[in-house]
Amino acid sequence: MALSTLISWTKGFRCSGVEGQDVVQLLRDAIQRQGTYNIDVVAVVNDTVGTMMGCEPGVGPCEVALIVDTGTNACYMEEARHVAGLDEDRGRTCVSIEWGSFNDNGALGPVLTVFDHALDHESLNPGAQRFEKMIGGYYLGELVRLVLAHLARRGVLFGGCTSPALLTRGKILLEHVAEMEEPSTGAARVHAILQDLGLSPEASDAELVQQVCVAVSTRAAQLCAAALAAVLSRLQHSREQQTLQVAVAIGGRVFERHPRFHSLLQDMVVLLVPECDVSFIPSVDGGGRGVAMVTAVAARMAAHRRLLEDTLAPFLLSRDQLIAVQAQMREAMAKGLRGEASSLRMLPTYVRATPDGSERGDFLALDLGGTNFRVLLVRVAKGGVQIINQVYSIPECVAQGSGQQLFDHIVDCIVDFQERQGLTGQSLPLGFTFSFPCQQLGLDQGILLNWTKGFNASDCEGQDVVCLLREAIRRRQAVELNVVAIVNDTVGTMMSCGYEDPRCEMGLIVGTGTNACYMEELRNVASVPGDLGHMCINMEWGAFGDDGSLDMFSTCFDENVDQASINPGKQRFEKMISGMYLGEIVRHVLLHLTSLGVLFRGQQTQRLQTRDIFKTKFLSEIESDSLALRQVRAILEDLGLPLTSDDALMVLEVCQAVSRRAAQLCGAGVAAVVEKIRENRALEKLTVSVGVDGTLYKLHPHFSSLVAATVRELAPRCVVTFLQSEDGSGKGAALVTAVACRLAQMARV
């Protein structure tokens, strides 16, 4: 409402440097130059819209307004679905027709007279506002003057005499025309006005002059009525009503001062659209009341906008804040590698090399990291990697039951897969992708530190998960499995992309949870002996900030989400980034805005108070550039949230703020890692690839680009390529196993 670009001047205005500019900003600048006023401009309102909005209540729906003043215009309430620029499919919106420019393309050519052409030629804007120049009060007197001068030259009036005043633009005004048409005093006023023009009218001249005035004003009223009839007919047909009952607000000096304009207009409208029951309501104060009403609404919306901006401000991270996150992560990485207390565990994975392309063979892979569990057969050959996989569900009662129940279920799934693929009795090397924090004591030894992502199976934390799997295999009997490696999904992602690009030395997951790994110099890993070579480090960066180092970036909404989680105080970085939590952050922000009256008319709905209604896919869909606002609203309504278009726009902004912060925090973490790799190798410039997986990263329309932009900003000396992993957790586990088999064979040789 407080943004309006002037398209063109009309009504005799022609100030330079204004067309194409925001007139609200120009006004604000002028107020600021004065320096003594504190005025907040919240709305710019067309006078026609103000007239409609100020229509007195109790006279039926006022959905059309008509101004015939210096210029002329009309507005009406159009079905929103018909206005392409709105992307709306319901409700109505006020459309300013700007009908003064009707006929600028020559549509009314047959109606134009030589006097219209002469007036247009002498105007400040020839060829523009042609309809207005036939109707507007600024021009009616001038049309009368041109006709009188023509008749005088032809000897029809004033004995064939003219005067300098009669030949001068602007000497006959709307007020003169109105006075000369006044039924009781018009004749006397004709003589007085003509004498003021330096003319000596004869007795017969007065009647002819009045006829000229009547002809000009009658044509104006009829043209105005025809245009209004077109608007009313459109309303009737678009609403599929047999009879349209509507109030039309009218205003402007022509209505106020001309004795017959109103009645001429009304009679012609009845003639042209008899199926419309029209009430004409004169504007009481020239639209001032309507402007005040619009301003009141705009002021409320502006207040809501400020509340929204204040609410989202903590999510807007500056460059300095992102640099601080990067620095804190670097410090936590260094402490974790040295074995000191740190929120980053920096766990050795005992993966010492990435694929070199010589790996061959058939391998089994298991992938446990969420609500689904996969078993895969991975065939690594010279021509590439072939994968056959089967998805099995992990019921919630199993994920949060006993450890024995969970691992027995996993083995049952493996046996089912072997039977389906004809692998029963074969003992293939197996890689186990286990996407939970583990301290690895070897490639096939992993101590579960703690459950995440909604898992809470008992008697598992502190245990070697490979041993738990082997015990379940023994309980099943007649099953032979050779567990070679336990692999974090992030490591699997790095290895999967490393098979395609040897420069890939970092893995990143941004899905249900988030984590990263990278190839560290072995000499920097205090917990593993040796100085030569590399070691893949599982950062477990979801726990970054659990020591309070991220508190300054945490909002009250993050605190709410954390406190309601199954692990309060833990995985704080993950809870600000991953798809499992972003929807909940959004929901808490929406609850807060609703409590402030900004959203949903301040009405708290039961649906909005329901946990986890916003899934990652909804955030991705809502922020999609290809969706119109009405489609965003439809998505939200499918969630049971009745809302207006303004609500939908605000929800979109909330989603954007939350996901942008997540991407920027993720980017700051990646920047910290690649900068460490560069400094480890004392390189002026590092070229490195990052293998990435996860639904949030892959499906969100802007997440990946925001991550990349943040990395470029914070690590300018690193050229980073992001590679989307294809089945990193499955293919990657098999490749870790394949590399381990290759290295073991080389060692035996």
XYZ file of C-alpha atoms in Angstrom:
749
model
C 0.000 0.000 0.000
C 2.891 2.362 0.692
C 4.546 1.859 -2.675
C 3.232 3.574 -5.785
C 5.060 4.365 -9.009
C 3.705 7.285 -11.025
C 3.026 6.042 -14.533
C 2.235 9.421 -16.089
C 1.019 12.877 -15.196
C -2.515 13.982 -16.168
C -4.838 16.945 -15.489
C -2.251 19.500 -16.526
C 0.551 18.327 -14.212
C 3.999 17.917 -15.703
C 6.598 18.106 -12.905
C 9.934 16.688 -14.009
C 11.740 13.805 -12.339
C 8.577 12.201 -10.985
C 7.237 9.838 -13.645
C 8.515 6.332 -13.022
C 9.318 7.175 -9.388
C 7.756 6.005 -6.126
C 5.653 8.994 -5.073
C 5.498 7.758 -1.480
C 9.277 7.807 -1.258
C 9.355 11.275 -2.821
C 6.930 12.457 -0.142
C 8.979 10.823 2.606
C 12.100 12.496 1.264
C 10.348 15.870 1.301
C 9.177 15.311 4.889
C 12.718 14.404 5.878
C 14.095 17.535 4.216
C 11.779 19.621 6.373
C 13.277 18.002 9.435
C 10.550 19.193 11.814
C 7.831 16.617 11.230
C 7.415 13.008 12.284
C 4.936 11.690 9.739
C 4.629 8.048 8.757
C 3.259 7.511 5.253
C 1.491 4.150 5.367
C -0.696 4.218 2.267
C -1.122 5.864 -1.108
C -4.743 5.840 -2.211
C -6.294 6.659 -5.550
C -9.098 9.209 -5.065
C -11.554 6.898 -6.803
C -10.735 4.071 -4.399
C -11.086 6.479 -1.483
C -14.519 7.487 -2.750
C -15.653 3.860 -2.902
C -14.227 3.007 0.510
C -15.922 6.044 2.061
C -19.379 5.155 0.757
C -21.907 5.467 3.608
C -22.834 2.073 5.112
C -26.360 0.750 4.960
C -26.975 1.333 1.258
C -25.971 -2.111 0.041
C -22.584 -3.207 -1.197
C -20.664 -0.274 -2.651
C -18.427 -1.963 -5.183
C -17.981 0.732 -7.823
C -16.794 4.316 -7.633
C -16.792 7.031 -10.250
C -14.949 10.332 -10.168
C -15.633 13.140 -12.626
C -13.553 16.015 -11.390
C -10.676 17.790 -13.097
C -10.065 14.371 -14.614
C -12.086 11.180 -14.512
C -11.593 7.608 -13.369
C -13.473 4.626 -12.003
C -12.722 1.616 -9.841
C -14.637 -1.535 -8.997
C -14.359 -4.802 -7.105
C -13.141 -7.465 -9.529
C -13.062 -11.200 -8.906
C -9.462 -11.852 -7.857
C -9.209 -14.907 -10.084
C -9.505 -12.637 -13.127
C -6.529 -10.440 -12.163
C -3.440 -12.178 -13.514
C -0.963 -10.211 -11.420
C -2.457 -11.397 -8.128
C -2.075 -15.167 -8.537
C -5.311 -15.476 -6.566
C -8.286 -17.745 -7.113
C -10.777 -16.413 -4.603
C -12.049 -13.201 -3.113
C -12.169 -9.791 -4.768
C -9.783 -6.934 -5.259
C -10.301 -3.289 -6.086
C -9.170 -2.423 -9.612
C -8.474 1.162 -10.614
C -9.482 1.262 -14.279
C -7.644 4.491 -15.124
C -10.184 4.941 -17.858
C -9.066 8.444 -18.664
C -6.624 6.863 -21.112
C -9.348 4.870 -22.878
C -9.177 5.653 -26.621
C -5.432 6.329 -26.540
C -5.265 3.520 -29.104
C -7.889 5.156 -31.325
C -10.848 2.973 -30.328
C -13.190 5.990 -30.147
C -12.004 7.615 -33.356
C -15.494 7.893 -34.930
C -16.790 9.742 -31.863
C -14.055 12.378 -31.789
C -14.799 15.811 -33.190
C -12.505 18.426 -34.680
C -12.786 20.225 -31.362
C -11.522 17.150 -29.478
C -8.561 16.968 -31.846
C -7.832 20.675 -31.420
C -8.024 20.435 -27.622
C -5.742 17.404 -27.594
C -3.227 19.073 -29.903
C -2.962 22.115 -27.606
C -2.748 20.047 -24.387
C 0.362 19.202 -22.387
C 0.049 15.522 -23.342
C -1.117 15.186 -26.948
C -2.444 11.734 -27.793
C -2.889 10.744 -24.155
C -5.919 10.698 -21.833
C -8.281 11.081 -24.800
C -11.338 9.779 -22.927
C -10.644 12.112 -20.010
C -10.423 15.059 -22.414
C -14.024 14.372 -23.473
C -15.360 14.096 -19.905
C -13.142 15.701 -17.266
C -14.020 19.065 -15.776
C -10.592 20.407 -16.693
C -11.553 20.128 -20.365
C -15.328 20.736 -20.653
C -15.018 24.515 -20.548
C -12.218 24.408 -23.105
C -14.339 22.321 -25.488
C -17.151 24.873 -25.142
C -14.689 27.705 -25.869
C -13.387 26.003 -29.008
C -16.932 25.447 -30.310
C -17.960 29.055 -29.576
C -14.848 30.425 -31.293
C -15.565 28.246 -34.327
C -19.179 29.412 -34.528
C -18.133 33.031 -34.116
C -15.683 32.724 -36.991
C -18.453 31.199 -39.108
C -20.708 34.166 -38.321
C -23.191 32.094 -36.333
C -22.451 33.840 -33.016
C -21.586 37.334 -31.830
C -22.123 38.841 -35.244
C -19.078 37.029 -36.489
C -16.825 38.770 -33.951
C -14.342 37.169 -31.573
C -12.292 38.580 -28.714
C -8.764 37.967 -27.434
C -10.240 36.256 -24.363
C -12.410 33.929 -26.437
C -9.323 32.881 -28.364
C -7.280 32.296 -25.184
C -6.997 28.837 -23.603
C -8.545 28.353 -20.194
C -10.866 31.341 -20.249
C -14.047 29.269 -20.000
C -14.094 26.988 -16.961
C -16.289 24.156 -15.717
C -17.955 26.605 -13.353
C -18.913 28.822 -16.289
C -20.470 25.897 -18.164
C -22.415 24.808 -15.080
C -23.691 28.332 -14.436
C -24.782 28.812 -18.057
C -26.787 25.546 -17.910
C -28.536 26.437 -14.655
C -32.275 26.338 -15.523
C -33.321 29.410 -13.523
C -30.352 31.750 -13.856
C -28.510 30.367 -16.855
C -29.595 32.969 -19.414
C -28.499 35.857 -17.231
C -25.193 34.214 -16.481
C -24.553 33.649 -20.191
C -24.658 37.384 -20.838
C -22.411 38.175 -17.873
C -19.832 35.527 -18.757
C -19.716 36.502 -22.430
C -19.312 40.154 -21.527
C -16.411 39.203 -19.232
C -14.866 37.597 -22.318
C -15.051 40.933 -24.137
C -17.974 39.910 -26.308
C -21.213 41.748 -27.099
C -23.807 38.996 -27.333
C -27.087 39.483 -29.107
C -30.356 38.206 -27.656
C -30.253 35.048 -29.763
C -26.656 34.249 -28.789
C -27.522 33.254 -25.226
C -29.758 30.391 -26.300
C -27.181 29.079 -28.800
C -24.390 29.252 -26.230
C -26.542 27.292 -23.787
C -27.168 24.666 -26.464
C -23.414 24.317 -26.984
C -22.889 23.839 -23.243
C -25.691 21.269 -23.078
C -24.289 19.339 -26.049
C -20.784 19.179 -24.569
C -21.881 18.196 -21.054
C -24.545 15.752 -22.277
C -22.016 13.943 -24.428
C -19.666 13.779 -21.429
C -22.395 12.300 -19.214
C -23.419 9.779 -21.860
C -19.848 8.649 -22.524
C -19.326 8.307 -18.791
C -22.566 6.300 -18.509
C -21.525 3.994 -21.354
C -18.204 3.257 -19.671
C -19.904 2.705 -16.318
C -22.448 0.403 -17.970
C -19.575 -1.717 -19.298
C -18.236 -2.086 -15.753
C -21.655 -2.983 -14.327
C -22.293 -5.494 -17.100
C -18.939 -7.134 -16.367
C -19.815 -7.436 -12.685
C -23.187 -8.982 -13.497
C -21.786 -11.562 -15.886
C -18.704 -12.467 -13.819
C -20.924 -13.100 -10.800
C -23.554 -14.902 -12.882
C -26.378 -12.840 -11.386
C -29.639 -12.286 -13.231
C -29.999 -8.885 -11.591
C -27.070 -6.989 -10.149
C -27.826 -4.820 -7.150
C -24.977 -2.460 -6.489
C -24.159 0.953 -5.088
C -21.945 3.321 -7.054
C -20.119 6.024 -5.138
C -19.811 9.222 -7.162
C -17.714 12.286 -6.545
C -15.963 15.204 -8.151
C -16.672 18.811 -9.054
C -18.629 17.940 -12.208
C -21.182 16.016 -10.124
C -21.215 18.691 -7.452
C -21.522 21.779 -9.660
C -23.187 20.750 -12.877
C -26.972 20.945 -12.527
C -27.810 17.964 -14.761
C -24.757 15.728 -15.022
C -25.920 13.319 -12.302
C -29.402 12.858 -13.759
C -28.084 12.528 -17.319
C -25.682 9.823 -16.209
C -28.295 7.958 -14.194
C -30.890 7.964 -16.986
C -28.390 6.663 -19.533
C -27.175 3.886 -17.209
C -30.770 2.699 -16.720
C -31.206 2.677 -20.489
C -27.971 0.770 -21.179
C -28.079 -1.822 -18.354
C -31.704 -2.202 -17.237
C -30.811 -5.506 -15.550
C -28.687 -3.639 -13.000
C -30.306 -2.022 -9.965
C -27.903 0.846 -9.325
C -27.920 3.261 -6.401
C -25.765 6.345 -6.865
C -24.289 7.548 -3.587
C -22.678 11.014 -3.613
C -19.346 11.263 -1.852
C -19.684 13.218 1.375
C -16.159 14.541 1.680
C -14.446 13.864 -1.623
C -13.213 10.428 -0.545
C -11.486 11.649 2.597
C -13.407 9.213 4.773
C -12.460 6.354 2.469
C -8.825 7.388 2.467
C -8.926 7.433 6.260
C -10.391 3.921 6.284
C -7.758 2.635 3.867
C -5.087 4.364 5.925
C -6.402 2.716 9.090
C -6.190 -0.693 7.430
C -2.754 0.152 6.042
C -1.586 1.310 9.469
C -2.726 -1.992 10.961
C -0.960 -3.901 8.211
C 2.170 -1.784 8.686
C 2.087 -2.558 12.406
C 1.739 -6.252 11.579
C 4.627 -5.945 9.148
C 6.818 -4.431 11.883
C 5.863 -7.232 14.279
C 6.720 -9.790 11.598
C 10.072 -8.143 10.901
C 10.870 -7.922 14.620
C 9.978 -11.601 15.037
C 12.142 -12.719 12.114
C 15.059 -10.381 12.837
C 16.953 -12.958 14.967
C 16.927 -15.335 11.986
C 18.730 -12.823 9.767
C 22.428 -13.544 10.224
C 24.982 -10.922 9.270
C 28.318 -11.702 7.665
C 30.062 -11.019 10.974
C 27.789 -13.483 12.752
C 28.486 -16.165 10.163
C 32.219 -15.537 10.476
C 31.817 -15.996 14.234
C 30.057 -19.356 13.691
C 32.856 -20.423 11.341
C 35.516 -19.440 13.886
C 33.752 -21.231 16.737
C 33.479 -24.378 14.655
C 37.191 -24.221 13.809
C 37.990 -23.934 17.492
C 35.678 -26.843 18.377
C 37.247 -28.958 15.599
C 40.748 -28.315 16.921
C 39.758 -29.195 20.483
C 37.963 -32.353 19.392
C 40.964 -33.549 17.361
C 43.243 -32.963 20.347
C 40.922 -34.991 22.574
C 39.913 -31.979 24.645
C 36.379 -31.201 25.769
C 34.426 -30.038 22.735
C 30.900 -30.133 21.361
C 32.409 -31.681 18.204
C 33.496 -35.254 18.885
C 35.707 -35.471 15.762
C 35.504 -39.267 15.667
C 38.020 -41.297 13.616
C 36.222 -43.602 11.177
C 39.280 -45.711 10.243
C 38.523 -44.950 6.615
C 41.986 -44.015 5.388
C 41.462 -43.671 1.657
C 38.853 -42.870 -0.935
C 38.129 -45.127 -3.940
C 40.749 -45.206 -6.704
C 38.570 -46.934 -9.306
C 40.192 -50.370 -9.073
C 37.620 -51.802 -6.623
C 35.695 -54.870 -7.861
C 33.211 -57.392 -6.463
C 29.750 -57.968 -4.977
C 28.953 -56.453 -1.584
C 26.012 -56.223 0.766
C 25.139 -52.906 2.353
C 22.779 -52.058 5.185
C 21.422 -48.557 5.678
C 19.879 -47.598 9.011
C 19.387 -43.907 9.625
C 15.709 -43.093 9.838
C 12.241 -44.537 9.764
C 13.164 -46.749 6.806
C 15.847 -49.432 6.654
C 17.425 -50.627 3.401
C 19.287 -53.732 2.348
C 21.343 -53.451 -0.839
C 23.309 -55.662 -3.181
C 26.070 -53.546 -4.732
C 28.032 -54.854 -7.708
C 31.229 -52.892 -8.357
C 32.612 -53.594 -11.818
C 34.805 -51.922 -14.395
C 31.793 -50.324 -16.058
C 30.481 -48.774 -12.836
C 28.291 -49.648 -9.891
C 24.995 -51.532 -10.046
C 22.616 -51.492 -7.084
C 19.639 -53.632 -6.131
C 17.874 -52.574 -2.952
C 14.818 -53.278 -0.851
C 13.236 -50.858 1.625
C 11.867 -52.061 4.957
C 10.074 -49.985 7.564
C 11.179 -49.584 11.160
C 7.993 -49.337 13.239
C 8.090 -46.773 16.027
C 7.561 -49.517 18.602
C 10.770 -51.154 17.328
C 12.763 -47.902 17.093
C 11.907 -47.141 20.710
C 11.743 -50.705 22.021
C 14.634 -52.927 23.099
C 17.965 -53.174 21.317
C 17.502 -56.918 20.814
C 14.129 -56.314 19.165
C 15.649 -53.693 16.821
C 18.610 -55.796 15.665
C 16.507 -58.955 15.316
C 14.219 -56.956 13.020
C 17.248 -55.832 10.977
C 18.467 -59.421 10.534
C 14.963 -60.555 9.547
C 15.031 -57.924 6.794
C 18.474 -59.106 5.607
C 17.286 -62.721 5.411
C 14.202 -61.678 3.466
C 16.392 -59.747 1.009
C 18.784 -62.678 0.542
C 15.882 -64.991 -0.216
C 14.430 -62.527 -2.729
C 17.799 -62.148 -4.505
C 18.852 -65.796 -4.396
C 21.769 -65.057 -2.059
C 20.894 -67.519 0.699
C 24.026 -69.283 1.944
C 26.450 -66.781 0.423
C 28.764 -64.809 2.709
C 29.386 -61.490 1.006
C 31.408 -58.642 2.553
C 28.950 -56.333 4.288
C 29.115 -52.615 5.018
C 26.745 -51.254 7.645
C 25.704 -47.624 7.293
C 24.714 -46.629 10.802
C 23.752 -42.963 10.857
C 24.017 -42.274 14.556
C 26.879 -40.899 16.669
C 29.456 -43.655 17.160
C 32.976 -43.791 18.471
C 34.809 -46.139 16.151
C 37.597 -48.228 17.590
C 38.253 -49.837 14.229
C 36.655 -50.143 10.833
C 34.279 -52.833 12.145
C 33.903 -51.540 15.692
C 31.519 -48.715 16.561
C 30.334 -47.722 20.032
C 26.942 -46.003 19.924
C 27.302 -42.772 21.871
C 23.663 -41.743 21.819
C 20.533 -42.151 19.756
C 19.183 -39.293 17.611
C 16.374 -38.793 15.032
C 13.664 -40.243 17.240
C 15.391 -43.605 17.960
C 15.633 -44.669 21.570
C 16.081 -48.455 21.617
C 17.224 -49.613 25.047
C 20.508 -51.321 25.947
C 22.327 -49.969 22.888
C 24.052 -46.759 23.947
C 27.623 -47.524 24.973
C 27.572 -50.826 23.073
C 29.384 -51.916 19.896
C 26.625 -51.942 17.287
C 28.559 -54.396 15.081
C 28.597 -56.823 18.012
C 24.852 -56.253 18.502
C 24.325 -57.064 14.818
C 26.553 -60.174 14.981
C 24.688 -61.402 18.087
C 21.381 -61.006 16.257
C 22.856 -62.970 13.324
C 23.854 -65.772 15.694
C 20.373 -65.829 17.241
C 18.843 -66.234 13.779
C 21.164 -69.203 12.965
C 21.814 -70.531 9.459
C 22.760 -67.001 8.403
C 26.325 -66.123 7.396
C 27.296 -62.463 7.111
C 30.820 -61.014 6.946
C 30.562 -57.565 8.545
C 33.625 -55.683 7.282
C 32.841 -52.059 8.082
C 30.489 -49.830 10.002
C 29.973 -46.621 8.117
C 28.393 -43.327 9.015
C 26.021 -42.137 6.272
C 28.075 -38.981 5.832
C 31.197 -41.044 5.182
C 29.205 -43.170 2.747
C 28.141 -40.032 0.916
C 31.740 -38.847 0.615
C 32.899 -42.260 -0.606
C 30.061 -42.520 -3.113
C 30.946 -39.174 -4.671
C 34.652 -39.964 -4.339
C 34.165 -42.890 -6.690
C 33.154 -40.351 -9.372
C 35.447 -37.469 -8.356
C 38.778 -38.141 -6.594
C 38.794 -34.541 -5.300
C 35.839 -35.323 -3.037
C 37.195 -35.100 0.511
C 34.148 -33.994 2.462
C 30.728 -35.494 3.010
C 27.645 -33.559 4.065
C 24.175 -34.750 5.031
C 21.265 -32.351 5.385
C 18.079 -34.359 5.676
C 16.210 -35.595 8.721
C 19.388 -34.808 10.617
C 22.688 -33.244 9.616
C 26.336 -34.211 9.842
C 29.659 -33.803 8.063
C 32.912 -35.696 7.635
C 36.192 -34.910 5.908
C 39.691 -36.256 5.274
C 41.993 -35.000 8.041
C 45.773 -35.276 8.233
C 46.501 -38.275 10.453
C 49.114 -36.284 12.372
C 46.344 -34.040 13.714
C 44.252 -36.917 15.128
C 45.466 -37.391 18.690
C 43.462 -40.565 19.341
C 45.040 -42.539 16.468
C 48.791 -43.233 16.355
C 50.764 -42.315 13.260
C 51.789 -39.200 11.367
C 51.511 -40.214 7.726
C 48.404 -40.434 5.612
C 44.849 -39.363 6.183
C 41.912 -40.323 8.334
C 38.264 -39.620 7.621
C 36.813 -37.788 10.615
C 33.143 -38.058 11.489
C 32.491 -34.636 12.994
C 29.028 -35.359 14.420
C 28.443 -31.676 13.965
C 24.772 -31.922 14.874
C 25.971 -31.546 18.479
C 27.927 -28.369 17.707
C 26.804 -25.726 20.182
C 25.709 -28.160 22.882
C 28.300 -26.425 25.082
C 26.450 -23.107 24.742
C 28.665 -21.648 22.039
C 25.653 -21.081 19.758
C 23.375 -19.581 22.397
C 23.820 -16.079 20.982
C 22.289 -17.253 17.697
C 19.470 -19.238 19.267
C 15.954 -17.792 19.348
C 13.112 -18.413 21.756
C 11.576 -20.587 19.047
C 14.701 -22.764 18.963
C 14.422 -23.085 22.732
C 10.785 -24.185 22.446
C 11.654 -26.825 19.861
C 14.595 -28.055 21.920
C 12.597 -28.336 25.137
C 9.831 -30.294 23.381
C 12.298 -32.732 21.790
C 13.223 -36.159 23.137
C 16.777 -34.929 23.822
C 16.634 -31.413 25.292
C 19.947 -29.585 25.290
C 21.485 -31.906 22.700
C 22.046 -31.677 18.940
C 21.511 -27.907 19.021
C 23.171 -27.269 15.641
C 21.096 -30.024 14.066
C 17.933 -28.527 15.523
C 18.673 -25.246 13.739
C 19.429 -26.873 10.375
C 17.843 -30.238 9.670
C 14.504 -31.039 8.121
C 13.265 -32.814 11.216
C 13.152 -29.530 13.135
C 12.730 -26.640 10.671
C 9.004 -27.233 10.358
C 8.630 -27.132 14.126
C 10.547 -23.855 14.305
C 8.183 -22.444 11.677
C 5.164 -23.672 13.629
C 6.322 -21.982 16.829
C 6.947 -18.726 14.955
C 3.425 -18.912 13.503
C 1.970 -19.550 16.957
C 3.757 -16.463 18.246
C 2.573 -14.292 15.352
C -0.970 -15.545 15.871
C -0.802 -14.591 19.543
C 0.188 -11.077 18.424
C -2.821 -10.916 16.115
C -0.619 -10.797 13.022
C -1.773 -14.128 11.563
C -5.092 -15.946 11.259
C -6.948 -12.948 12.762
C -5.385 -13.834 16.088
C -7.339 -17.083 16.339
C -5.330 -20.030 17.622
C -6.370 -23.197 15.829
C -6.032 -26.671 17.252
C -4.281 -27.720 14.074
C -1.544 -25.114 14.512
C -0.943 -26.388 18.027
C -0.304 -29.897 16.681
C 3.354 -30.924 16.644
C 5.116 -31.850 13.418
C 2.407 -30.730 10.986
C 5.066 -28.968 8.905
C 7.213 -31.575 7.191
C 10.317 -30.792 5.150
C 8.427 -31.341 1.905
C 5.914 -28.642 2.824
C 8.681 -26.098 3.371
C 10.194 -27.071 0.034
C 6.841 -26.802 -1.740
C 5.878 -23.498 -0.134
C 9.156 -21.842 -1.118
C 9.131 -23.152 -4.674
C 9.531 -20.337 -7.210
C 7.099 -22.080 -9.544
C 4.184 -21.833 -7.109
C 1.724 -18.968 -7.215
C 0.594 -17.500 -3.912
C -2.793 -19.197 -4.259
C -1.012 -22.554 -4.460
C 0.940 -21.724 -1.318
C -2.355 -20.985 0.388
C -3.809 -24.268 -0.880
C -0.888 -26.199 0.620
C -1.429 -24.510 3.970
C -5.180 -25.064 3.833
C -4.537 -28.751 3.184
C -2.824 -28.689 6.565
C -6.046 -27.388 8.079
C -4.952 -23.749 8.323
C -7.684 -21.397 7.016
C -5.940 -18.202 6.008
C -6.014 -15.102 3.839
C -3.631 -14.206 1.047
C -1.791 -11.864 3.422
C -1.448 -14.756 5.871
C -0.054 -16.976 3.112
C 2.516 -14.342 2.191
C 3.639 -13.994 5.809
C 3.878 -17.768 6.268
C 6.038 -17.856 3.150
C 8.328 -15.201 4.642
C 8.607 -17.158 7.890
C 9.584 -20.306 5.988
C 12.135 -18.361 3.970
C 13.727 -16.829 7.069
C 14.006 -20.161 8.896
C 15.376 -22.092 5.911
C 17.764 -19.284 4.938
C 19.291 -19.280 8.417
C 19.624 -23.061 8.275
C 21.424 -22.909 4.924
C 23.725 -20.125 6.080
C 24.674 -21.966 9.275
C 25.342 -25.076 7.208
C 27.451 -23.011 4.803
C 29.446 -21.551 7.689
C 30.210 -25.094 8.847
C 31.324 -26.202 5.381
C 33.499 -23.091 5.107
C 35.190 -23.982 8.397
C 35.978 -27.502 7.148
C 37.343 -26.602 3.702
C 39.452 -23.809 5.173
C 40.958 -26.306 7.617
C 41.794 -28.703 4.770
C 43.438 -25.821 2.888
C 45.477 -24.713 5.897
C 46.449 -28.325 6.714
C 48.142 -28.513 3.331
C 49.528 -24.981 3.366
C 47.808 -24.198 0.078
C 47.172 -20.703 -1.208
C 44.114 -22.042 -3.002
C 42.231 -25.302 -2.497
C 40.069 -27.039 -5.072
C 37.848 -29.584 -3.373
C 34.527 -31.353 -3.850
C 31.850 -31.991 -1.242
C 29.528 -34.972 -1.564
C 26.043 -34.085 -0.364
C 22.920 -36.056 0.410
C 19.688 -35.460 2.277
C 16.132 -34.525 1.372
C 16.349 -30.940 2.613
C 19.427 -30.198 0.520
C 18.091 -31.949 -2.562
C 14.430 -30.940 -2.512
C 14.420 -27.433 -1.099
C 14.442 -24.934 -3.989
C 17.012 -22.549 -2.483
C 18.909 -24.414 0.237
C 21.787 -25.653 -1.922
C 22.404 -22.280 -3.570
C 22.369 -20.496 -0.206
C 24.893 -22.981 1.207
C 27.182 -22.493 -1.796
C 26.886 -18.699 -1.623
C 27.771 -18.706 2.076
C 30.826 -20.901 1.463
C 32.026 -18.557 -1.292
C 31.614 -15.619 1.057
C 33.401 -17.181 4.042
C 36.050 -19.281 2.262
C 37.114 -17.195 -0.750
C 40.381 -19.115 -1.195
C 38.584 -22.422 -1.655
C 36.982 -23.481 -4.919
C 34.245 -25.816 -3.723
C 32.133 -28.045 -5.947
C 29.043 -29.650 -4.453
C 28.199 -33.110 -5.796
C 24.820 -34.624 -5.055
C 25.297 -38.189 -3.956
C 23.357 -40.956 -5.597
C 22.598 -43.467 -2.860
C 25.540 -42.454 -0.696
C 24.466 -44.367 2.371
C 24.087 -47.622 0.418
C 26.605 -47.365 -2.388
C 29.017 -45.561 -0.064
C 28.941 -48.319 2.539
C 29.711 -50.867 -0.158
C 32.591 -48.734 -1.443
C 34.042 -48.369 2.060
C 33.882 -52.149 2.272
C 35.397 -52.494 -1.208
C 38.270 -50.121 -0.368
C 38.878 -52.005 2.892
C 38.996 -55.310 0.992
C 41.365 -53.793 -1.579
C 43.704 -52.436 1.120
C 43.605 -55.750 3.021
C 44.493 -57.653 -0.139
C 47.363 -55.248 -0.827
C 48.610 -55.744 2.738
C 48.570 -59.525 2.311
C 50.558 -59.210 -0.902
